[in-house]
């Protein structure tokens, strides 16, 4: 566990501007309306951050005995009522909490110290988030994670982010176990239980952090026979094949969840994304197929290790999009826009920023032309200015909220 650090020691302090200046610096004047038209029948929103869920073909093409994520691949190829793309995250092989922090808050690890974990170090009071903004819209906000409540201090942080309820491992009764973790199917069974038990007309927001695919891929378990094999390698690679078999299980469980909601009348939107790719010992055999040693990879090539898939699916008509490319800090605003819900001014700012800088992570920034730059020192002055502005707003959000209008991050 990382040692706590005070913000003043580790995080650059934002300019101390007035509340009026803060509002004006976002758009150069009066803010345009940031939100799309609000649906009269706002959908239930189910978000799944799936542990270590990734498609390793982003590293290099490889062949397997069967498709390890056939349902996700079908949605990516023009699935009905689906929005899909590549999500760039700041972490690899661990530090799950940093991806959920970026998703829920819109803040970026780009402006926090390397190795830090915001849940453990920087969140000690109420912080406006996706959960709190949905709560303001009348949603019942629920977090769930079928593992220890104390992990990354989630039991302390979730209430501060605006979640009404949180469920952890003891709340999952008689779950299916794959290897030694609660399966995705059992995790989703809890979602169905909440949906079926909610009051009529109640709007539900669930944020589910799964556990099934957690590391430990080299271990052998009687309850988990691998079914996916690599067919173009010259030696057995059990850790990678175990991992791909887990991904196949996750793909099937998500398909079953969409089938469940496809039969329900209440409008519901599902979003699933990975938190990070697995450890190097799983991926090296595929990354090595490029023929480029790790130390010789370009900035762009190195970022392939930080890509995970995301997919939104709805049981009602939404505009289909595919092959999108964005970072985790923007996924919340995209979800709200797709669901037809209003955005806070902060979320609206992020949505507009994503048009010009669709990827900002701790590792890189990518502009709308597809140019990769180091986030610590981008060569484009306009990019540098945009990042500095974003960093000021984030500092206000995370550490110094007296310097923004009360309504800026909240509704």
Short mmCIF file of C-alpha atoms in Angstrom, two decimals:
data_model
loop_
_atom_site.label_atom_id
_atom_site.label_comp_id
_atom_site.label_asym_id
_atom_site.label_seq_id
_atom_site.Cartn_x
_atom_site.Cartn_y
_atom_site.Cartn_z
CA UNK A 1 0.00 0.00 0.00
CA UNK A 2 1.38 3.38 -1.01
CA UNK A 3 2.22 5.82 1.72
CA UNK A 4 -0.09 8.79 1.99
CA UNK A 5 1.19 12.06 0.62
CA UNK A 6 -0.16 15.53 1.15
CA UNK A 7 -1.36 17.34 -1.98
CA UNK A 8 0.92 20.31 -1.38
CA UNK A 9 3.94 18.02 -1.45
CA UNK A 10 3.16 16.17 -4.63
CA UNK A 11 0.60 17.98 -6.79
CA UNK A 12 1.15 21.25 -8.61
CA UNK A 13 -1.07 23.95 -7.18
CA UNK A 14 -3.57 25.56 -9.51
CA UNK A 15 -3.72 29.26 -10.14
CA UNK A 16 -5.82 30.97 -7.49
CA UNK A 17 -8.45 32.52 -9.74
CA UNK A 18 -11.82 33.87 -8.79
CA UNK A 19 -14.97 31.85 -9.28
CA UNK A 20 -15.95 34.03 -12.23
CA UNK A 21 -12.54 33.54 -13.86
CA UNK A 22 -12.82 29.78 -13.44
CA UNK A 23 -16.12 29.74 -15.26
CA UNK A 24 -14.89 31.98 -18.08
CA UNK A 25 -11.59 30.16 -18.65
CA UNK A 26 -13.46 27.03 -19.65
CA UNK A 27 -14.97 28.41 -22.83
CA UNK A 28 -13.64 31.92 -23.20
CA UNK A 29 -16.92 33.37 -21.93
CA UNK A 30 -20.42 32.13 -21.33
CA UNK A 31 -20.68 28.36 -21.34
CA UNK A 32 -22.73 26.76 -24.11
CA UNK A 33 -25.33 24.21 -23.13
CA UNK A 34 -23.37 21.02 -22.55
CA UNK A 35 -26.17 18.49 -22.24
CA UNK A 36 -28.28 16.79 -24.89
CA UNK A 37 -32.04 16.67 -24.60
CA UNK A 38 -33.04 14.77 -21.47
CA UNK A 39 -35.13 11.65 -21.94
CA UNK A 40 -38.48 11.63 -20.17
CA UNK A 41 -37.89 7.94 -19.45
CA UNK A 42 -34.30 8.11 -18.24
CA UNK A 43 -32.70 4.68 -18.50
CA UNK A 44 -31.32 2.48 -15.79
CA UNK A 45 -27.53 2.63 -16.06
CA UNK A 46 -25.40 -0.44 -15.39
CA UNK A 47 -21.63 0.04 -15.51
CA UNK A 48 -19.22 -2.88 -15.28
CA UNK A 49 -15.53 -2.27 -14.85
CA UNK A 50 -14.29 -5.75 -15.65
CA UNK A 51 -11.09 -6.88 -13.91
CA UNK A 52 -8.16 -7.21 -16.36
CA UNK A 53 -10.55 -7.41 -19.33
CA UNK A 54 -8.65 -6.74 -22.54
CA UNK A 55 -8.24 -7.86 -26.13
CA UNK A 56 -4.59 -8.77 -26.55
CA UNK A 57 -4.84 -8.51 -30.34
CA UNK A 58 -4.12 -4.78 -29.93
CA UNK A 59 -0.52 -5.89 -29.29
CA UNK A 60 -0.27 -8.10 -32.39
CA UNK A 61 -2.49 -10.50 -34.28
CA UNK A 62 -2.41 -14.08 -33.00
CA UNK A 63 -4.40 -17.23 -33.61
CA UNK A 64 -6.45 -19.27 -31.17
CA UNK A 65 -8.49 -22.44 -31.25
CA UNK A 66 -11.67 -20.34 -30.96
CA UNK A 67 -12.72 -16.72 -30.61
CA UNK A 68 -12.12 -15.67 -27.00
CA UNK A 69 -14.64 -12.79 -27.08
CA UNK A 70 -17.14 -13.53 -29.86
CA UNK A 71 -19.94 -11.38 -28.47
CA UNK A 72 -17.82 -8.27 -27.91
CA UNK A 73 -16.29 -8.71 -31.37
CA UNK A 74 -19.79 -8.90 -32.89
CA UNK A 75 -20.77 -5.63 -31.22
CA UNK A 76 -17.57 -4.00 -32.44
CA UNK A 77 -18.45 -4.99 -35.99
CA UNK A 78 -21.65 -2.93 -36.09
CA UNK A 79 -23.81 -4.41 -33.37
CA UNK A 80 -27.29 -2.96 -33.01
CA UNK A 81 -27.70 -0.23 -30.36
CA UNK A 82 -24.03 -0.42 -29.43
CA UNK A 83 -21.20 2.07 -28.99
CA UNK A 84 -17.73 0.51 -28.95
CA UNK A 85 -14.11 1.53 -29.01
CA UNK A 86 -10.66 1.42 -27.49
CA UNK A 87 -10.19 2.89 -24.04
CA UNK A 88 -6.76 4.17 -23.05
CA UNK A 89 -5.99 3.79 -19.34
CA UNK A 90 -3.12 4.95 -17.15
CA UNK A 91 -2.21 1.62 -15.57
CA UNK A 92 -1.18 -1.88 -16.61
CA UNK A 93 -1.21 -5.12 -14.64
CA UNK A 94 -2.66 -3.53 -11.47
CA UNK A 95 -3.74 -0.36 -9.64
CA UNK A 96 -7.33 -0.95 -10.69
CA UNK A 97 -8.59 1.89 -8.51
CA UNK A 98 -6.92 4.50 -10.68
CA UNK A 99 -9.02 3.56 -13.71
CA UNK A 100 -12.25 3.72 -11.73
CA UNK A 101 -11.11 7.04 -10.27
CA UNK A 102 -10.62 8.48 -13.76
CA UNK A 103 -13.96 7.10 -14.95
CA UNK A 104 -16.04 8.23 -11.98
CA UNK A 105 -14.49 11.68 -11.46
CA UNK A 106 -13.27 12.83 -14.87
CA UNK A 107 -9.89 13.58 -13.30
CA UNK A 108 -6.72 12.21 -14.86
CA UNK A 109 -3.75 10.41 -13.38
CA UNK A 110 -1.69 12.53 -15.80
CA UNK A 111 -1.60 15.26 -13.15
CA UNK A 112 -0.90 13.11 -10.11
CA UNK A 113 2.40 11.58 -8.96
CA UNK A 114 3.54 8.34 -10.54
CA UNK A 115 2.67 5.42 -8.28
CA UNK A 116 -0.03 7.28 -6.39
CA UNK A 117 -3.52 5.87 -5.80
CA UNK A 118 -6.12 8.59 -5.41
CA UNK A 119 -8.55 6.46 -3.39
CA UNK A 120 -5.91 5.93 -0.74
CA UNK A 121 -4.23 9.32 -0.76
CA UNK A 122 -6.45 12.11 -2.01
CA UNK A 123 -10.13 11.39 -1.30
CA UNK A 124 -11.04 12.13 2.30
CA UNK A 125 -14.14 14.27 1.85
CA UNK A 126 -17.11 14.35 -0.48
CA UNK A 127 -16.04 14.63 -4.10
CA UNK A 128 -18.44 15.35 -7.00
CA UNK A 129 -18.52 12.39 -9.36
CA UNK A 130 -20.63 10.57 -11.91
CA UNK A 131 -22.45 8.91 -9.01
CA UNK A 132 -23.29 12.19 -7.28
CA UNK A 133 -24.48 13.81 -10.52
CA UNK A 134 -26.78 10.84 -11.22
CA UNK A 135 -27.95 10.97 -7.61
CA UNK A 136 -28.94 14.60 -8.22
CA UNK A 137 -31.01 13.37 -11.16
CA UNK A 138 -32.97 11.06 -8.85
CA UNK A 139 -31.03 7.85 -9.39
CA UNK A 140 -30.47 5.27 -6.69
CA UNK A 141 -26.68 4.88 -6.77
CA UNK A 142 -25.16 1.49 -5.97
CA UNK A 143 -21.55 0.29 -6.01
CA UNK A 144 -20.63 -3.38 -5.83
CA UNK A 145 -17.44 -5.41 -5.77
CA UNK A 146 -17.38 -9.13 -4.89
CA UNK A 147 -14.20 -8.92 -2.85
CA UNK A 148 -12.90 -7.25 0.29
CA UNK A 149 -14.54 -3.95 1.22
CA UNK A 150 -11.27 -2.44 2.39
CA UNK A 151 -9.49 -2.94 -0.95
CA UNK A 152 -8.24 0.47 -2.12
CA UNK A 153 -10.40 1.91 0.71
CA UNK A 154 -13.52 1.47 -1.43
CA UNK A 155 -15.78 1.16 1.62
CA UNK A 156 -14.65 4.64 2.69
CA UNK A 157 -14.44 6.25 -0.75
CA UNK A 158 -17.71 5.11 -2.33
CA UNK A 159 -19.94 7.12 0.06
CA UNK A 160 -17.77 10.19 -0.53
CA UNK A 161 -18.36 9.83 -4.29
CA UNK A 162 -22.12 9.81 -3.85
CA UNK A 163 -23.05 6.14 -3.73
CA UNK A 164 -26.10 5.39 -1.57
CA UNK A 165 -25.22 1.72 -1.12
CA UNK A 166 -22.20 -0.55 -1.50
CA UNK A 167 -22.09 -4.34 -1.62
CA UNK A 168 -18.98 -6.44 -1.08
CA UNK A 169 -18.04 -10.13 -0.96
CA UNK A 170 -20.22 -11.13 2.05
CA UNK A 171 -23.27 -9.78 0.20
CA UNK A 172 -22.88 -12.29 -2.64
CA UNK A 173 -24.60 -15.39 -1.28
CA UNK A 174 -23.54 -18.82 -2.59
CA UNK A 175 -21.80 -17.41 -5.65
CA UNK A 176 -20.27 -19.38 -8.50
CA UNK A 177 -16.51 -19.46 -8.03
CA UNK A 178 -14.10 -19.54 -10.98
CA UNK A 179 -10.60 -20.37 -9.77
CA UNK A 180 -10.88 -18.64 -6.38
CA UNK A 181 -12.91 -15.54 -7.26
CA UNK A 182 -16.61 -14.76 -7.66
CA UNK A 183 -17.57 -15.24 -11.29
CA UNK A 184 -18.87 -12.49 -13.52
CA UNK A 185 -22.16 -14.38 -13.79
CA UNK A 186 -22.66 -14.27 -10.02
CA UNK A 187 -21.62 -10.62 -9.96
CA UNK A 188 -24.26 -9.88 -12.58
CA UNK A 189 -26.84 -11.96 -10.71
CA UNK A 190 -26.57 -9.33 -7.97
CA UNK A 191 -27.36 -6.65 -10.55
CA UNK A 192 -30.46 -8.55 -11.61
CA UNK A 193 -31.46 -8.95 -7.96
CA UNK A 194 -31.27 -5.18 -7.42
CA UNK A 195 -33.15 -4.48 -10.64
CA UNK A 196 -35.94 -6.91 -9.85
CA UNK A 197 -36.25 -5.65 -6.28
CA UNK A 198 -36.31 -1.92 -6.96
CA UNK A 199 -39.41 0.19 -6.56
CA UNK A 200 -41.58 0.90 -9.57
CA UNK A 201 -40.32 3.96 -11.41
CA UNK A 202 -37.05 4.01 -9.49
CA UNK A 203 -34.01 4.81 -11.64
CA UNK A 204 -31.00 2.62 -10.92
CA UNK A 205 -27.30 3.35 -11.38
CA UNK A 206 -25.03 0.39 -10.61
CA UNK A 207 -21.24 0.49 -10.72
CA UNK A 208 -19.94 -3.07 -10.63
CA UNK A 209 -16.22 -3.83 -10.28
CA UNK A 210 -15.72 -7.52 -11.08
CA UNK A 211 -13.13 -9.91 -9.66
CA UNK A 212 -13.22 -13.07 -11.80
CA UNK A 213 -10.21 -12.26 -13.99
CA UNK A 214 -7.80 -11.15 -11.27
CA UNK A 215 -4.15 -12.12 -11.66
CA UNK A 216 -2.73 -15.49 -10.75
CA UNK A 217 -3.02 -16.91 -14.25
CA UNK A 218 -0.31 -19.55 -13.87
CA UNK A 219 -2.09 -21.40 -11.10
CA UNK A 220 -3.99 -24.61 -11.85
CA UNK A 221 -7.52 -25.06 -10.48
CA UNK A 222 -9.81 -28.08 -10.61
CA UNK A 223 -12.83 -25.84 -11.23
CA UNK A 224 -11.28 -24.08 -14.22
CA UNK A 225 -10.14 -26.12 -17.22
CA UNK A 226 -8.71 -23.87 -19.97
CA UNK A 227 -10.62 -24.14 -23.24
CA UNK A 228 -8.85 -21.56 -25.43
CA UNK A 229 -5.44 -22.48 -26.81
CA UNK A 230 -2.88 -20.55 -28.82
CA UNK A 231 -2.35 -22.26 -32.16
CA UNK A 232 0.55 -20.26 -33.63
CA UNK A 233 3.10 -20.55 -30.80
CA UNK A 234 5.98 -23.02 -30.65
CA UNK A 235 5.53 -23.95 -26.98
CA UNK A 236 2.72 -24.22 -24.41
CA UNK A 237 1.79 -20.92 -22.76
CA UNK A 238 -0.61 -21.90 -19.99
CA UNK A 239 -0.81 -18.47 -18.31
CA UNK A 240 -1.88 -16.77 -21.54
CA UNK A 241 -4.33 -19.56 -22.40
CA UNK A 242 -5.84 -19.44 -18.92
CA UNK A 243 -6.24 -15.70 -19.28
CA UNK A 244 -7.93 -15.99 -22.68
CA UNK A 245 -10.29 -18.62 -21.29
CA UNK A 246 -11.28 -16.21 -18.52
CA UNK A 247 -11.96 -13.52 -21.12
CA UNK A 248 -14.20 -15.96 -22.98
CA UNK A 249 -16.14 -16.53 -19.73
CA UNK A 250 -16.52 -12.76 -19.26
CA UNK A 251 -17.71 -12.34 -22.84
CA UNK A 252 -20.37 -15.02 -22.37
CA UNK A 253 -21.55 -13.55 -19.06
CA UNK A 254 -21.93 -10.09 -20.61
CA UNK A 255 -23.87 -11.57 -23.54
CA UNK A 256 -26.23 -13.25 -21.08
CA UNK A 257 -26.72 -9.95 -19.26
CA UNK A 258 -27.69 -8.20 -22.50
CA UNK A 259 -30.08 -11.05 -23.29
CA UNK A 260 -31.70 -10.59 -19.87
CA UNK A 261 -32.24 -6.85 -20.34
CA UNK A 262 -33.34 -7.24 -23.96
CA UNK A 263 -36.49 -8.86 -22.55
CA UNK A 264 -37.15 -6.05 -20.07
CA UNK A 265 -39.36 -3.09 -20.92
CA UNK A 266 -37.58 -0.48 -18.80
CA UNK A 267 -34.96 1.36 -20.87
CA UNK A 268 -31.54 0.24 -19.68
CA UNK A 269 -28.04 0.96 -20.88
CA UNK A 270 -25.05 -1.23 -20.09
CA UNK A 271 -21.43 -0.12 -20.23
CA UNK A 272 -18.53 -2.54 -19.80
CA UNK A 273 -14.84 -1.73 -19.96
CA UNK A 274 -11.58 -3.18 -18.70
CA UNK A 275 -9.50 -1.58 -15.98
CA UNK A 276 -6.13 -2.62 -17.42
CA UNK A 277 -4.35 -5.35 -19.37
CA UNK A 278 -2.85 -8.31 -17.47
CA UNK A 279 0.74 -8.69 -16.31
CA UNK A 280 3.73 -8.91 -18.66
CA UNK A 281 4.14 -12.66 -18.20
CA UNK A 282 0.75 -13.08 -19.90
CA UNK A 283 1.27 -10.62 -22.74
CA UNK A 284 4.96 -10.88 -23.61
CA UNK A 285 4.48 -13.87 -25.90
CA UNK A 286 2.10 -11.82 -28.05
CA UNK A 287 3.92 -8.49 -27.85
CA UNK A 288 7.12 -10.24 -28.95
CA UNK A 289 5.49 -11.12 -32.27
CA UNK A 290 6.05 -7.52 -33.35
CA UNK A 291 9.79 -8.22 -33.46
CA UNK A 292 10.45 -4.90 -31.70
CA UNK A 293 12.13 -5.15 -28.28
CA UNK A 294 10.30 -3.32 -25.52
CA UNK A 295 13.07 -0.76 -25.05
CA UNK A 296 12.98 0.12 -28.77
CA UNK A 297 9.24 0.66 -29.10
CA UNK A 298 8.00 4.08 -30.10
CA UNK A 299 5.71 6.10 -27.87
CA UNK A 300 2.76 4.99 -29.99
CA UNK A 301 3.76 1.32 -29.91
CA UNK A 302 4.26 1.42 -26.14
CA UNK A 303 0.72 2.70 -25.60
CA UNK A 304 -0.78 -0.51 -26.98
CA UNK A 305 -0.19 -1.98 -23.50
CA UNK A 306 -2.64 0.56 -22.09
CA UNK A 307 -5.62 -0.19 -24.37
CA UNK A 308 -8.73 -2.04 -23.21
CA UNK A 309 -12.09 -2.38 -24.95
CA UNK A 310 -15.26 -0.61 -23.96
CA UNK A 311 -18.77 -1.34 -25.13
CA UNK A 312 -22.10 0.33 -24.48
CA UNK A 313 -25.30 -1.51 -25.28
CA UNK A 314 -28.90 -0.45 -24.79
CA UNK A 315 -32.22 -2.29 -24.94
CA UNK A 316 -33.66 0.67 -26.85
CA UNK A 317 -32.59 2.65 -29.90
CA UNK A 318 -29.32 4.56 -29.59
CA UNK A 319 -27.00 5.82 -32.30
CA UNK A 320 -24.46 3.12 -33.12
CA UNK A 321 -20.79 4.09 -33.09
CA UNK A 322 -17.69 1.95 -33.33
CA UNK A 323 -13.90 2.25 -33.40
CA UNK A 324 -13.97 5.21 -31.02
CA UNK A 325 -10.74 6.09 -29.24
CA UNK A 326 -10.73 7.87 -25.89
CA UNK A 327 -9.32 7.74 -22.39
CA UNK A 328 -11.13 6.70 -19.21
CA UNK A 329 -11.63 10.26 -17.92
CA UNK A 330 -14.00 10.94 -20.84
CA UNK A 331 -16.08 7.79 -20.62
CA UNK A 332 -18.50 9.17 -18.02
CA UNK A 333 -19.58 12.16 -20.15
CA UNK A 334 -19.95 9.90 -23.20
CA UNK A 335 -22.18 7.59 -21.16
CA UNK A 336 -24.38 10.47 -20.02
CA UNK A 337 -24.67 11.84 -23.55
CA UNK A 338 -25.57 8.41 -24.92
CA UNK A 339 -28.18 7.99 -22.17
CA UNK A 340 -29.66 11.41 -22.97
CA UNK A 341 -28.91 12.83 -19.53
CA UNK A 342 -27.70 16.31 -18.57
CA UNK A 343 -24.05 17.01 -17.89
CA UNK A 344 -22.55 19.19 -15.21
CA UNK A 345 -20.42 22.07 -16.46
CA UNK A 346 -17.32 20.02 -15.61
CA UNK A 347 -18.59 17.05 -17.61
CA UNK A 348 -19.49 19.37 -20.48
CA UNK A 349 -15.98 20.80 -20.45
CA UNK A 350 -14.53 17.28 -20.60
CA UNK A 351 -16.83 16.37 -23.48
CA UNK A 352 -15.61 19.34 -25.49
CA UNK A 353 -11.97 18.70 -24.57
CA UNK A 354 -12.30 15.15 -25.88
CA UNK A 355 -13.02 16.55 -29.35
CA UNK A 356 -9.49 17.97 -29.57
CA UNK A 357 -7.57 15.71 -27.15
CA UNK A 358 -9.45 12.39 -27.12
CA UNK A 359 -6.77 10.63 -25.05
CA UNK A 360 -5.08 11.99 -21.92
CA UNK A 361 -3.46 9.44 -19.62
CA UNK A 362 -0.49 9.31 -17.29
CA UNK A 363 1.51 8.02 -20.26
CA UNK A 364 0.53 10.01 -23.33
CA UNK A 365 -1.75 12.55 -24.93
CA UNK A 366 -3.24 11.95 -28.39
CA UNK A 367 -4.79 14.77 -30.38
CA UNK A 368 -7.69 14.60 -32.81
CA UNK A 369 -5.27 14.01 -35.70
CA UNK A 370 -3.92 10.86 -34.05
CA UNK A 371 -0.59 12.41 -33.04
CA UNK A 372 0.94 10.86 -29.91
CA UNK A 373 2.85 13.15 -27.56
CA UNK A 374 4.41 12.68 -24.11
CA UNK A 375 1.92 14.04 -21.61
CA UNK A 376 4.70 15.55 -19.51
CA UNK A 377 6.08 17.66 -22.35
CA UNK A 378 3.91 17.89 -25.49
CA UNK A 379 5.59 19.76 -28.32
CA UNK A 380 2.38 21.48 -29.48
CA UNK A 381 1.84 24.78 -27.57
CA UNK A 382 -1.95 24.51 -27.95
CA UNK A 383 -1.91 21.02 -26.45
CA UNK A 384 0.30 22.22 -23.62
CA UNK A 385 -2.11 25.08 -22.89
CA UNK A 386 -5.11 22.75 -22.88
CA UNK A 387 -3.39 20.37 -20.49
CA UNK A 388 -2.43 23.20 -18.15
CA UNK A 389 -6.04 24.40 -18.10
CA UNK A 390 -7.33 20.90 -17.42
CA UNK A 391 -4.77 20.51 -14.63
CA UNK A 392 -6.00 23.74 -12.97
CA UNK A 393 -9.60 22.55 -13.02
CA UNK A 394 -8.61 19.15 -11.66
CA UNK A 395 -6.68 20.76 -8.81
CA UNK A 396 -9.79 22.77 -7.91
CA UNK A 397 -11.93 19.66 -8.11
CA UNK A 398 -9.70 17.40 -6.04
CA UNK A 399 -8.04 19.77 -3.58
CA UNK A 400 -9.25 23.37 -3.64
CA UNK A 401 -12.94 23.64 -4.45
CA UNK A 402 -13.29 27.11 -2.90
CA UNK A 403 -11.96 28.45 -6.21
CA UNK A 404 -14.81 27.27 -8.39
CA UNK A 405 -18.53 28.08 -8.45
CA UNK A 406 -20.59 25.62 -6.42
CA UNK A 407 -22.53 24.60 -9.51
CA UNK A 408 -19.45 23.89 -11.66
CA UNK A 409 -18.90 20.28 -10.62
CA UNK A 410 -22.40 19.62 -9.30
CA UNK A 411 -25.99 20.00 -10.40
#
